[in-house]
């Protein structure tokens, strides 16, 4: 029995795949938002060399018609005095086409927005997009829109501090019932990282050394090095 990974449909609702000569079972597993209507949930097929098998269809329909816009915010590493990239990924996880949306992003005030892809309008630490497009239900096309934002990180003085960025997607369609409003908002928190040499110590002496067990202390009063004295 041959095996093949999970498939998704193209924009036209069709799916295709290539396999070796073997016996296969093609199955459709419905999402909870959809139901099967053709009384067919699987096909058993025998693939022979140089053959094409078609018209293996599954009938489905939504349990109810509702949209569900979702936004996901991710980022690259946050290194001090460097640039990092934020990505906004927007999807319609529902069963109804959503026409138009407002996308918004707030970056931490400690950082500076350098650029934003698409039609993003930058105002201080805020970016907004007006998206007059149709977001189709995920089951048909898995449609998604992705936007990238370049952000300048703060300097070494912010090492170890926390940065909080957040995003929101708001449908423009009137009377739209959103299945899950919780996924209309996304937030990430990151720590500012900096490179340093742990062996690079700067200390000072505040008095005389009298014993072999005397130590030097750094600015945080951490004993870091034992001194061996030559007594004359």
mmCIF file with all atom_site columns, C-alpha atoms in Angstrom, residues 92-188:
data_model
loop_
_atom_site.group_PDB
_atom_site.id
_atom_site.type_symbol
_atom_site.label_atom_id
_atom_site.label_alt_id
_atom_site.label_comp_id
_atom_site.label_asym_id
_atom_site.label_entity_id
_atom_site.label_seq_id
_atom_site.pdbx_PDB_ins_code
_atom_site.Cartn_x
_atom_site.Cartn_y
_atom_site.Cartn_z
_atom_site.occupancy
_atom_site.B_iso_or_equiv
_atom_site.pdbx_formal_charge
_atom_site.auth_seq_id
_atom_site.auth_comp_id
_atom_site.auth_asym_id
_atom_site.auth_atom_id
_atom_site.pdbx_PDB_model_num
ATOM 1  C CA . UNK A 1 92  ? -9.794  33.707 6.341  1.00 0.00 ? 92  UNK A CA 1
ATOM 2  C CA . UNK A 1 93  ? -10.428 30.535 8.371  1.00 0.00 ? 93  UNK A CA 1
ATOM 3  C CA . UNK A 1 94  ? -14.207 30.690 7.946  1.00 0.00 ? 94  UNK A CA 1
ATOM 4  C CA . UNK A 1 95  ? -16.675 29.569 5.285  1.00 0.00 ? 95  UNK A CA 1
ATOM 5  C CA . UNK A 1 96  ? -17.726 32.947 3.855  1.00 0.00 ? 96  UNK A CA 1
ATOM 6  C CA . UNK A 1 97  ? -15.728 35.248 1.587  1.00 0.00 ? 97  UNK A CA 1
ATOM 7  C CA . UNK A 1 98  ? -14.730 38.393 3.500  1.00 0.00 ? 98  UNK A CA 1
ATOM 8  C CA . UNK A 1 99  ? -14.606 41.557 1.401  1.00 0.00 ? 99  UNK A CA 1
ATOM 9  C CA . UNK A 1 100 ? -12.085 44.088 2.669  1.00 0.00 ? 100 UNK A CA 1
ATOM 10 C CA . UNK A 1 101 ? -10.302 44.543 5.986  1.00 0.00 ? 101 UNK A CA 1
ATOM 11 C CA . UNK A 1 102 ? -8.198  46.974 7.979  1.00 0.00 ? 102 UNK A CA 1
ATOM 12 C CA . UNK A 1 103 ? -4.834  45.660 9.172  1.00 0.00 ? 103 UNK A CA 1
ATOM 13 C CA . UNK A 1 104 ? -2.970  47.475 11.947 1.00 0.00 ? 104 UNK A CA 1
ATOM 14 C CA . UNK A 1 105 ? 0.433   47.047 13.609 1.00 0.00 ? 105 UNK A CA 1
ATOM 15 C CA . UNK A 1 106 ? 1.908   48.678 16.707 1.00 0.00 ? 106 UNK A CA 1
ATOM 16 C CA . UNK A 1 107 ? 5.638   48.215 17.314 1.00 0.00 ? 107 UNK A CA 1
ATOM 17 C CA . UNK A 1 108 ? 7.402   48.818 20.615 1.00 0.00 ? 108 UNK A CA 1
ATOM 18 C CA . UNK A 1 109 ? 8.264   52.538 21.085 1.00 0.00 ? 109 UNK A CA 1
ATOM 19 C CA . UNK A 1 110 ? 11.913  51.584 21.703 1.00 0.00 ? 110 UNK A CA 1
ATOM 20 C CA . UNK A 1 111 ? 12.199  50.527 18.050 1.00 0.00 ? 111 UNK A CA 1
ATOM 21 C CA . UNK A 1 112 ? 11.904  52.509 14.804 1.00 0.00 ? 112 UNK A CA 1
ATOM 22 C CA . UNK A 1 113 ? 9.952   51.419 11.721 1.00 0.00 ? 113 UNK A CA 1
ATOM 23 C CA . UNK A 1 114 ? 12.107  51.602 8.581  1.00 0.00 ? 114 UNK A CA 1
ATOM 24 C CA . UNK A 1 115 ? 9.711   50.317 5.905  1.00 0.00 ? 115 UNK A CA 1
ATOM 25 C CA . UNK A 1 116 ? 6.497   48.340 5.355  1.00 0.00 ? 116 UNK A CA 1
ATOM 26 C CA . UNK A 1 117 ? 5.488   46.248 2.356  1.00 0.00 ? 117 UNK A CA 1
ATOM 27 C CA . UNK A 1 118 ? 2.253   46.652 0.431  1.00 0.00 ? 118 UNK A CA 1
ATOM 28 C CA . UNK A 1 119 ? 0.266   49.825 0.924  1.00 0.00 ? 119 UNK A CA 1
ATOM 29 C CA . UNK A 1 120 ? 1.239   50.217 4.579  1.00 0.00 ? 120 UNK A CA 1
ATOM 30 C CA . UNK A 1 121 ? 1.049   53.777 5.913  1.00 0.00 ? 121 UNK A CA 1
ATOM 31 C CA . UNK A 1 122 ? 3.632   54.495 8.632  1.00 0.00 ? 122 UNK A CA 1
ATOM 32 C CA . UNK A 1 123 ? 2.904   56.966 11.422 1.00 0.00 ? 123 UNK A CA 1
ATOM 33 C CA . UNK A 1 124 ? 5.440   56.844 14.265 1.00 0.00 ? 124 UNK A CA 1
ATOM 34 C CA . UNK A 1 125 ? 5.407   53.338 15.719 1.00 0.00 ? 125 UNK A CA 1
ATOM 35 C CA . UNK A 1 126 ? 2.114   52.490 13.958 1.00 0.00 ? 126 UNK A CA 1
ATOM 36 C CA . UNK A 1 127 ? 1.406   51.026 10.502 1.00 0.00 ? 127 UNK A CA 1
ATOM 37 C CA . UNK A 1 128 ? -1.997  50.531 8.855  1.00 0.00 ? 128 UNK A CA 1
ATOM 38 C CA . UNK A 1 129 ? -3.175  48.824 5.670  1.00 0.00 ? 129 UNK A CA 1
ATOM 39 C CA . UNK A 1 130 ? -6.535  49.135 3.946  1.00 0.00 ? 130 UNK A CA 1
ATOM 40 C CA . UNK A 1 131 ? -7.134  45.799 2.209  1.00 0.00 ? 131 UNK A CA 1
ATOM 41 C CA . UNK A 1 132 ? -9.951  46.063 -0.378 1.00 0.00 ? 132 UNK A CA 1
ATOM 42 C CA . UNK A 1 133 ? -9.599  42.391 -1.376 1.00 0.00 ? 133 UNK A CA 1
ATOM 43 C CA . UNK A 1 134 ? -11.626 39.210 -1.066 1.00 0.00 ? 134 UNK A CA 1
ATOM 44 C CA . UNK A 1 135 ? -10.399 36.702 1.510  1.00 0.00 ? 135 UNK A CA 1
ATOM 45 C CA . UNK A 1 136 ? -11.831 33.368 0.418  1.00 0.00 ? 136 UNK A CA 1
ATOM 46 C CA . UNK A 1 137 ? -12.606 30.511 2.817  1.00 0.00 ? 137 UNK A CA 1
ATOM 47 C CA . UNK A 1 138 ? -9.502  28.560 3.732  1.00 0.00 ? 138 UNK A CA 1
ATOM 48 C CA . UNK A 1 139 ? -10.853 25.174 2.652  1.00 0.00 ? 139 UNK A CA 1
ATOM 49 C CA . UNK A 1 140 ? -10.904 26.125 -1.015 1.00 0.00 ? 140 UNK A CA 1
ATOM 50 C CA . UNK A 1 141 ? -7.661  28.047 -1.471 1.00 0.00 ? 141 UNK A CA 1
ATOM 51 C CA . UNK A 1 142 ? -5.912  28.400 1.886  1.00 0.00 ? 142 UNK A CA 1
ATOM 52 C CA . UNK A 1 143 ? -5.590  32.015 0.788  1.00 0.00 ? 143 UNK A CA 1
ATOM 53 C CA . UNK A 1 144 ? -3.327  34.172 2.860  1.00 0.00 ? 144 UNK A CA 1
ATOM 54 C CA . UNK A 1 145 ? -1.745  37.597 2.568  1.00 0.00 ? 145 UNK A CA 1
ATOM 55 C CA . UNK A 1 146 ? 1.658   38.325 4.108  1.00 0.00 ? 146 UNK A CA 1
ATOM 56 C CA . UNK A 1 147 ? 3.179   41.730 4.866  1.00 0.00 ? 147 UNK A CA 1
ATOM 57 C CA . UNK A 1 148 ? 6.729   42.433 6.064  1.00 0.00 ? 148 UNK A CA 1
ATOM 58 C CA . UNK A 1 149 ? 7.962   45.345 8.173  1.00 0.00 ? 149 UNK A CA 1
ATOM 59 C CA . UNK A 1 150 ? 11.608  46.310 8.724  1.00 0.00 ? 150 UNK A CA 1
ATOM 60 C CA . UNK A 1 151 ? 12.331  47.658 12.215 1.00 0.00 ? 151 UNK A CA 1
ATOM 61 C CA . UNK A 1 152 ? 15.503  49.191 13.673 1.00 0.00 ? 152 UNK A CA 1
ATOM 62 C CA . UNK A 1 153 ? 16.440  47.755 17.084 1.00 0.00 ? 153 UNK A CA 1
ATOM 63 C CA . UNK A 1 154 ? 17.627  49.971 19.984 1.00 0.00 ? 154 UNK A CA 1
ATOM 64 C CA . UNK A 1 155 ? 21.289  50.085 21.053 1.00 0.00 ? 155 UNK A CA 1
ATOM 65 C CA . UNK A 1 156 ? 23.279  48.187 23.646 1.00 0.00 ? 156 UNK A CA 1
ATOM 66 C CA . UNK A 1 157 ? 21.744  50.261 26.432 1.00 0.00 ? 157 UNK A CA 1
ATOM 67 C CA . UNK A 1 158 ? 18.510  48.302 25.929 1.00 0.00 ? 158 UNK A CA 1
ATOM 68 C CA . UNK A 1 159 ? 20.153  44.872 26.240 1.00 0.00 ? 159 UNK A CA 1
ATOM 69 C CA . UNK A 1 160 ? 17.860  42.505 28.142 1.00 0.00 ? 160 UNK A CA 1
ATOM 70 C CA . UNK A 1 161 ? 14.798  44.741 27.879 1.00 0.00 ? 161 UNK A CA 1
ATOM 71 C CA . UNK A 1 162 ? 11.475  43.403 26.607 1.00 0.00 ? 162 UNK A CA 1
ATOM 72 C CA . UNK A 1 163 ? 9.872   44.525 23.334 1.00 0.00 ? 163 UNK A CA 1
ATOM 73 C CA . UNK A 1 164 ? 6.136   44.100 22.761 1.00 0.00 ? 164 UNK A CA 1
ATOM 74 C CA . UNK A 1 165 ? 4.586   44.325 19.276 1.00 0.00 ? 165 UNK A CA 1
ATOM 75 C CA . UNK A 1 166 ? 0.912   43.771 18.450 1.00 0.00 ? 166 UNK A CA 1
ATOM 76 C CA . UNK A 1 167 ? -1.359  43.538 15.402 1.00 0.00 ? 167 UNK A CA 1
ATOM 77 C CA . UNK A 1 168 ? -5.091  43.580 14.664 1.00 0.00 ? 168 UNK A CA 1
ATOM 78 C CA . UNK A 1 169 ? -7.265  42.682 11.670 1.00 0.00 ? 169 UNK A CA 1
ATOM 79 C CA . UNK A 1 170 ? -10.759 44.228 11.411 1.00 0.00 ? 170 UNK A CA 1
ATOM 80 C CA . UNK A 1 171 ? -13.245 43.163 8.683  1.00 0.00 ? 171 UNK A CA 1
ATOM 81 C CA . UNK A 1 172 ? -14.837 46.034 6.738  1.00 0.00 ? 172 UNK A CA 1
ATOM 82 C CA . UNK A 1 173 ? -17.818 43.964 5.629  1.00 0.00 ? 173 UNK A CA 1
ATOM 83 C CA . UNK A 1 174 ? -21.050 45.095 7.290  1.00 0.00 ? 174 UNK A CA 1
ATOM 84 C CA . UNK A 1 175 ? -23.097 42.607 9.289  1.00 0.00 ? 175 UNK A CA 1
ATOM 85 C CA . UNK A 1 176 ? -20.333 40.015 9.073  1.00 0.00 ? 176 UNK A CA 1
ATOM 86 C CA . UNK A 1 177 ? -20.476 37.460 11.871 1.00 0.00 ? 177 UNK A CA 1
ATOM 87 C CA . UNK A 1 178 ? -16.898 36.605 12.812 1.00 0.00 ? 178 UNK A CA 1
ATOM 88 C CA . UNK A 1 179 ? -16.590 33.029 14.054 1.00 0.00 ? 179 UNK A CA 1
ATOM 89 C CA . UNK A 1 180 ? -13.693 33.757 16.394 1.00 0.00 ? 180 UNK A CA 1
ATOM 90 C CA . UNK A 1 181 ? -12.838 37.321 17.360 1.00 0.00 ? 181 UNK A CA 1
ATOM 91 C CA . UNK A 1 182 ? -9.930  36.154 19.545 1.00 0.00 ? 182 UNK A CA 1
ATOM 92 C CA . UNK A 1 183 ? -7.732  35.466 16.497 1.00 0.00 ? 183 UNK A CA 1
ATOM 93 C CA . UNK A 1 184 ? -8.279  39.011 15.175 1.00 0.00 ? 184 UNK A CA 1
ATOM 94 C CA . UNK A 1 185 ? -5.431  40.096 17.484 1.00 0.00 ? 185 UNK A CA 1
ATOM 95 C CA . UNK A 1 186 ? -1.833  38.901 17.800 1.00 0.00 ? 186 UNK A CA 1
ATOM 96 C CA . UNK A 1 187 ? 0.976   39.949 20.133 1.00 0.00 ? 187 UNK A CA 1
ATOM 97 C CA . UNK A 1 188 ? 4.630   38.951 20.496 1.00 0.00 ? 188 UNK A CA 1
#
